[in-house]
Backbone as CSV, one residue per row, in Angstrom:
resi,resn,N_x,N_y,N_z,CA_x,CA_y,CA_z,C_x,C_y,C_z
1,MET,-125.528,-111.654,103.127,-125.952,-112.987,102.772,-126.981,-113.429,103.703
2,GLN,-128.187,-113.944,103.372,-129.231,-114.383,104.291,-129.119,-115.744,104.742
3,ALA,-129.286,-116.077,106.033,-129.093,-117.429,106.446,-130.517,-118.111,106.132
4,VAL,-130.586,-119.327,105.671,-131.797,-119.900,105.383,-131.954,-121.181,106.375
5,THR,-133.169,-121.178,106.981,-133.570,-122.173,107.953,-134.648,-122.995,107.535
6,GLY,-134.980,-123.968,108.173,-136.067,-124.781,107.653,-137.383,-124.126,108.165
7,PHE,-137.368,-123.042,108.945,-138.561,-122.444,109.416,-138.922,-121.230,108.396
8,ASN,-138.029,-120.475,107.992,-138.237,-119.343,107.064,-137.925,-119.690,105.710
9,LYS,-138.642,-119.243,104.640,-138.264,-119.566,103.349,-137.348,-118.431,102.821
10,PRO,-136.528,-118.712,101.962,-135.571,-117.623,101.486,-136.349,-116.392,100.943
11,GLY,-135.894,-115.213,101.422,-136.525,-114.034,101.032,-137.534,-113.552,102.077
12,GLU,-137.902,-114.494,103.072,-138.892,-114.034,104.030,-137.993,-113.469,105.401
13,GLU,-138.677,-112.525,105.989,-138.087,-112.079,107.215,-138.559,-112.961,108.352
14,ALA,-137.648,-113.008,109.297,-138.079,-113.629,110.549,-139.264,-112.944,111.254
15,GLY,-140.258,-113.754,111.414,-141.538,-113.237,111.972,-141.443,-113.047,113.410
16,ARG,-142.626,-112.646,114.030,-142.733,-112.568,115.400,-142.770,-113.985,116.003
17,PRO,-141.678,-114.342,116.776,-141.703,-115.691,117.249,-142.833,-116.016,118.209
18,ALA,-143.408,-114.889,118.925,-144.413,-115.066,119.868,-145.688,-115.579,119.209
19,ASP,-145.975,-115.267,117.959,-147.109,-115.931,117.231,-146.950,-117.357,117.120
20,GLY,-145.743,-117.878,116.492,-145.543,-119.136,116.345,-145.502,-119.888,117.635
21,VAL,-144.893,-119.406,118.647,-144.878,-120.088,119.909,-146.166,-120.204,120.510
22,LEU,-147.015,-119.148,120.425,-148.359,-119.401,120.935,-149.171,-120.322,120.256
23,ILE,-149.106,-120.325,118.903,-149.806,-121.444,118.137,-149.445,-122.912,118.528
24,GLY,-148.056,-122.983,118.568,-147.426,-124.223,118.812,-147.743,-124.899,120.174
25,THR,-147.569,-123.992,121.224,-147.796,-124.424,122.611,-149.267,-124.713,122.767
26,ALA,-150.274,-123.844,122.190,-151.662,-124.046,122.298,-152.100,-125.387,121.625
27,LEU,-151.428,-125.779,120.418,-151.829,-126.937,119.788,-151.394,-128.205,120.654
28,VAL,-150.329,-128.112,121.350,-149.858,-129.122,122.273,-150.837,-129.364,123.493
29,TRP,-150.953,-128.164,124.084,-151.892,-128.165,125.322,-153.294,-128.695,124.980
30,ILE,-153.879,-128.150,123.959,-155.287,-128.360,123.566,-155.287,-130.009,123.022
31,GLY,-154.269,-130.331,122.277,-154.255,-131.643,121.831,-154.826,-131.631,120.316
32,TRP,-154.672,-130.612,119.535,-155.088,-130.561,118.280,-154.030,-130.572,117.221
33,PRO,-154.209,-131.261,116.073,-153.359,-130.940,115.031,-153.539,-129.581,114.380
34,LEU,-152.859,-129.110,113.446,-153.032,-127.913,112.741,-154.361,-127.863,111.969
35,GLN,-154.774,-129.088,111.346,-155.994,-129.103,110.522,-157.255,-128.966,111.426
36,GLN,-157.089,-129.511,112.690,-158.296,-129.203,113.636,-158.393,-127.790,114.077
37,LEU,-157.273,-127.163,114.199,-157.173,-125.719,114.686,-157.852,-124.914,113.549
38,SER,-157.526,-125.350,112.324,-158.128,-124.732,111.097,-159.589,-124.854,111.100
39,ARG,-160.154,-126.080,111.192,-161.580,-126.338,111.215,-162.391,-125.636,112.386
40,ARG,-161.617,-125.604,113.581,-162.392,-125.083,114.680,-162.458,-123.545,114.632
41,SER,-161.256,-122.940,114.114,-161.323,-121.483,114.059,-161.961,-120.842,112.859
42,GLY,-162.049,-121.664,111.834,-162.610,-120.944,110.522,-161.564,-120.336,109.708
43,TYR,-160.288,-120.421,110.181,-159.264,-119.841,109.361,-158.493,-120.927,108.592
44,ASP,-158.002,-120.592,107.334,-157.354,-121.555,106.632,-155.892,-121.957,107.159
45,ARG,-155.666,-123.220,106.992,-154.523,-123.632,107.754,-153.100,-122.984,107.001
46,HIS,-153.331,-122.593,105.867,-152.094,-121.922,105.243,-151.855,-120.595,105.869
47,GLU,-152.943,-119.913,106.233,-152.947,-118.535,106.835,-152.359,-118.726,108.300
48,ILE,-152.669,-119.878,108.898,-152.168,-120.043,110.193,-150.785,-120.364,110.222
49,THR,-150.305,-121.129,109.248,-148.869,-121.316,109.272,-148.082,-120.051,108.810
50,ARG,-148.687,-119.291,108.080,-148.159,-117.981,107.665,-147.902,-117.066,109.001
51,TRP,-148.906,-117.107,109.890,-148.868,-116.372,111.119,-147.745,-116.928,111.945
52,MET,-147.480,-118.299,111.942,-146.533,-118.975,112.707,-145.058,-118.497,112.224
53,ARG,-144.890,-118.294,110.908,-143.813,-117.842,110.368,-143.474,-116.412,110.390
54,LYS,-144.464,-115.666,110.013,-144.285,-114.232,109.804,-145.050,-113.270,110.893
55,GLY,-145.855,-113.907,111.732,-146.640,-112.966,112.736,-147.812,-112.605,112.029
56,GLY,-148.513,-111.449,112.668,-149.712,-110.749,112.095,-150.901,-111.489,112.377
57,MET,-150.957,-112.303,113.386,-152.138,-113.002,113.895,-153.112,-112.044,114.240
58,PRO,-154.473,-112.154,113.886,-155.588,-111.159,114.262,-155.812,-111.342,115.715
59,ASP,-156.202,-110.277,116.430,-156.419,-110.187,117.700,-157.639,-111.242,118.232
60,PRO,-158.780,-111.332,117.555,-159.833,-112.228,117.945,-159.216,-113.646,118.056
61,PHE,-158.565,-114.065,117.055,-157.815,-115.356,117.007,-156.906,-115.740,118.149
62,ARG,-156.113,-114.559,118.437,-155.191,-114.789,119.453,-155.844,-114.811,120.855
63,LEU,-156.870,-114.041,121.064,-157.673,-114.126,122.242,-158.278,-115.358,122.474
64,TRP,-158.911,-115.870,121.398,-159.582,-117.060,121.437,-158.649,-118.381,121.731
65,LEU,-157.582,-118.310,121.082,-156.583,-119.368,121.217,-155.905,-119.347,122.680
66,THR,-155.706,-118.144,123.151,-155.097,-117.992,124.412,-156.068,-118.538,125.578
67,ALA,-157.398,-118.102,125.448,-158.340,-118.504,126.305,-158.539,-120.167,126.291
68,LEU,-158.523,-120.695,125.080,-158.626,-122.201,125.169,-157.350,-122.826,125.705
69,ARG,-156.128,-122.329,125.432,-155.032,-122.794,125.979,-155.068,-122.742,127.539
70,ALA,-155.513,-121.676,128.064,-155.536,-121.474,129.432,-156.380,-122.446,130.125
71,VAL,-157.599,-122.811,129.450,-158.486,-123.860,130.091,-157.747,-125.188,130.070
72,HIS,-156.944,-125.520,129.148,-156.356,-126.817,129.156,-155.025,-126.760,130.019
73,VAL,-154.407,-125.595,130.202,-153.357,-125.494,131.132,-153.858,-125.629,132.587
74,ARG,-155.040,-125.045,132.891,-155.721,-125.085,134.217,-156.197,-126.511,134.523
75,TYR,-156.654,-127.188,133.479,-157.103,-128.654,133.853,-156.349,-129.627,132.903
76,PRO,-154.912,-129.934,133.118,-154.192,-130.772,132.203,-154.655,-132.209,132.252
77,SER,-155.043,-132.679,133.510,-155.462,-134.098,133.373,-156.497,-134.351,134.659
78,PRO,-157.166,-135.378,134.562,-158.122,-135.694,135.471,-157.541,-135.600,136.956
79,PHE,-156.186,-135.844,137.151,-155.615,-135.852,138.443,-155.122,-134.543,138.945
80,ALA,-155.310,-133.417,138.126,-154.902,-132.155,138.525,-155.634,-131.587,139.741
81,VAL,-154.943,-130.869,140.646,-155.554,-130.479,141.824,-156.706,-129.445,141.578
82,SER,-156.796,-128.759,140.351,-157.809,-127.885,140.126,-159.083,-128.653,139.702
83,VAL,-158.977,-129.812,139.425,-160.228,-130.573,139.014,-160.805,-131.167,140.427
84,GLN,-162.015,-130.602,140.893,-162.485,-131.006,142.091,-163.694,-131.935,141.741
85,PRO,-163.625,-133.099,142.208,-164.790,-134.020,141.883,-165.934,-133.560,142.884
86,GLY,-167.015,-134.107,142.602,-168.130,-133.728,143.493,-169.370,-133.439,142.716
87,ARG,-170.160,-132.510,143.349,-171.379,-132.199,142.782,-172.241,-133.305,142.871
88,ASN,-173.566,-133.230,142.281,-174.463,-134.195,142.351,-174.744,-134.762,140.976
89,ARG,-173.786,-134.706,140.069,-173.832,-135.308,138.759,-173.387,-136.740,138.625
90,PRO,-174.100,-137.428,137.892,-173.716,-138.905,137.742,-172.389,-138.870,136.686
91,PRO,-171.532,-140.008,136.904,-170.495,-140.029,135.947,-170.878,-140.198,134.492
92,LEU,-169.982,-139.777,133.503,-170.297,-139.796,132.128,-170.439,-141.191,131.468
93,GLY,-171.378,-141.384,130.687,-171.539,-142.611,130.165,-171.057,-142.474,128.545
94,ARG,-171.357,-143.472,127.765,-170.744,-143.602,126.406,-171.260,-142.306,125.595
95,TRP,-172.505,-141.910,125.631,-173.070,-140.935,124.784,-172.549,-139.502,125.265
96,GLU,-172.510,-139.348,126.514,-171.940,-138.144,127.077,-170.308,-137.835,126.790
97,VAL,-169.677,-139.046,126.803,-168.307,-138.953,126.430,-168.117,-138.492,124.970
98,LEU,-168.997,-139.199,124.126,-168.974,-138.875,122.620,-169.316,-137.414,122.396
99,ARG,-170.350,-136.883,123.033,-170.749,-135.436,122.929,-169.484,-134.562,123.311
100,ILE,-168.827,-134.915,124.406,-167.750,-134.148,124.830,-166.523,-134.143,123.840
101,GLN,-166.323,-135.355,123.261,-165.198,-135.446,122.355,-165.459,-134.621,121.089
102,LEU,-166.799,-134.498,120.714,-167.132,-133.586,119.611,-166.969,-132.146,119.935
103,VAL,-167.446,-131.873,121.073,-167.228,-130.365,121.496,-165.639,-130.050,121.534
104,ILE,-165.006,-130.933,122.141,-163.590,-130.495,122.348,-162.757,-130.651,121.132
105,GLY,-163.118,-131.673,120.335,-162.377,-131.852,119.031,-161.334,-133.023,119.159
106,TRP,-161.577,-133.931,120.118,-160.719,-134.865,120.337,-161.144,-136.272,119.655
107,SER,-160.186,-137.021,119.290,-160.493,-138.422,118.662,-160.465,-139.350,119.882
108,GLU,-161.119,-140.601,119.647,-161.178,-141.478,120.883,-159.763,-141.927,121.165
109,ARG,-158.904,-141.989,120.280,-157.500,-142.293,120.629,-156.861,-141.168,121.451
110,HIS,-157.102,-139.892,121.193,-156.516,-138.896,122.038,-156.989,-138.880,123.337
111,LEU,-158.333,-139.079,123.407,-159.016,-139.071,124.891,-158.399,-140.245,125.588
112,ALA,-158.287,-141.409,125.041,-157.801,-142.459,125.742,-156.302,-142.308,126.300
113,GLU,-155.516,-141.659,125.346,-154.190,-141.273,125.608,-154.166,-140.395,126.896
114,ARG,-154.966,-139.391,126.839,-155.017,-138.504,127.918,-155.503,-139.029,129.349
115,LEU,-156.318,-140.047,129.100,-156.871,-140.681,130.378,-155.835,-141.852,130.802
116,GLY,-154.860,-142.056,130.000,-153.877,-143.154,130.388,-154.542,-144.518,130.291
117,GLU,-155.332,-144.752,129.347,-155.963,-146.032,129.107,-155.937,-146.317,127.640
118,HIS,-155.854,-147.605,127.420,-155.886,-148.093,125.973,-157.151,-147.722,125.439
119,ARG,-157.163,-147.421,124.090,-158.377,-146.915,123.452,-159.468,-148.058,123.313
120,THR,-158.943,-149.193,123.093,-159.886,-150.378,122.989,-160.574,-150.730,124.427
121,ALA,-159.793,-150.619,125.388,-160.216,-150.801,126.665,-161.270,-149.857,127.074
122,LEU,-161.034,-148.506,126.660,-161.932,-147.467,126.884,-163.265,-147.675,126.204
123,ARG,-163.059,-147.968,124.880,-164.330,-148.208,124.112,-165.059,-149.361,124.625
124,ARG,-164.485,-150.476,125.084,-165.170,-151.712,125.488,-165.902,-151.368,126.723
125,ARG,-165.264,-150.676,127.634,-165.920,-150.354,128.999,-167.099,-149.438,128.581
126,LEU,-167.057,-148.399,127.751,-168.108,-147.607,127.594,-169.236,-148.267,126.825
127,GLU,-168.910,-149.125,125.887,-169.905,-149.765,125.082,-170.654,-150.875,125.890
128,ALA,-170.082,-151.369,127.025,-170.701,-152.367,127.821,-171.519,-151.709,128.925
129,GLY,-171.798,-150.409,128.762,-172.664,-149.711,129.730,-171.886,-149.082,130.844
130,GLY,-170.495,-149.067,130.865,-169.869,-148.595,131.888,-169.629,-147.085,131.876
131,THR,-169.165,-146.547,132.820,-168.791,-145.108,132.970,-167.499,-144.745,133.173
132,LEU,-167.122,-143.483,133.006,-165.891,-142.999,133.543,-166.039,-142.764,135.034
133,ASP,-164.875,-142.666,135.777,-164.849,-142.467,137.122,-165.299,-140.890,137.387
134,MET,-165.630,-140.663,138.706,-166.069,-139.291,138.812,-165.018,-138.061,138.562
135,GLN,-163.873,-138.478,138.784,-162.720,-137.483,138.433,-162.483,-137.254,136.970
136,GLU,-162.489,-138.300,136.244,-162.406,-138.207,134.801,-163.631,-137.659,134.147
137,SER,-164.874,-137.736,134.727,-166.057,-137.186,134.334,-166.074,-135.637,134.461
138,ARG,-165.680,-135.233,135.722,-165.568,-133.857,136.025,-164.635,-133.141,135.224
139,TRP,-163.369,-133.672,134.985,-162.419,-133.096,134.106,-162.850,-132.916,132.703
140,LEU,-163.508,-133.856,132.170,-164.107,-133.677,130.744,-165.185,-132.664,130.761
141,GLU,-166.110,-132.606,131.777,-167.050,-131.480,131.881,-166.456,-130.061,131.916
142,LEU,-165.327,-130.012,132.717,-164.594,-128.659,132.806,-164.153,-128.316,131.339
143,LEU,-163.380,-129.221,130.792,-162.999,-128.892,129.451,-164.091,-128.548,128.497
144,GLU,-165.162,-129.360,128.483,-166.388,-128.994,127.619,-166.899,-127.668,127.893
145,ASP,-166.989,-127.274,129.175,-167.429,-125.980,129.470,-166.542,-124.848,128.971
146,GLY,-165.318,-125.098,129.004,-164.199,-124.180,128.552,-164.488,-123.923,126.945
147,HIS,-164.673,-125.014,126.271,-164.775,-124.994,124.808,-166.127,-124.280,124.462
148,ARG,-167.112,-124.630,125.170,-168.429,-123.828,124.981,-168.455,-122.375,125.312
149,LEU,-167.727,-122.120,126.286,-167.536,-120.700,126.708,-166.838,-119.858,125.678
150,TYR,-165.721,-120.484,124.968,-165.092,-119.740,123.952,-165.254,-120.380,122.573
151,PRO,-166.431,-120.023,121.916,-166.551,-120.504,120.621,-165.545,-119.828,119.553
152,ARG,-165.719,-120.299,118.354,-164.666,-119.772,117.366,-164.633,-118.340,117.242
153,PRO,-163.546,-117.712,116.862,-163.470,-116.282,116.788,-164.187,-115.621,115.679
């Protein structure tokens, strides 16, 4: 008799848990829902969920997802030790933040949550001509560089 869980459908074999764990942890670290992963990777979301259940993830997708996850693990927040402020770049304004949101694939709500700020307060500050502080700006630039370095598989 086969045990039926919520993860595997009846008649399916238990897949490689490593694929499901990799996809799940990457989504948490990167901050994407499954739909965004599907859009960004070019793979159908049903195919991705099949890999989560059964395994069989293609190597280009695995390498791309692992690389993006590594970027977000290395720079988890603006206050991480690995985020070194400095250089001779001005802090990010409204349009630069919007560009980075598009590159990373984050909504305004998710960005505000990661910055520890209410989204309305963040929007008002940027719309009034304000900028992010240097640490936040550098963090977003590092994440943007990582996403540009690893385009879709």
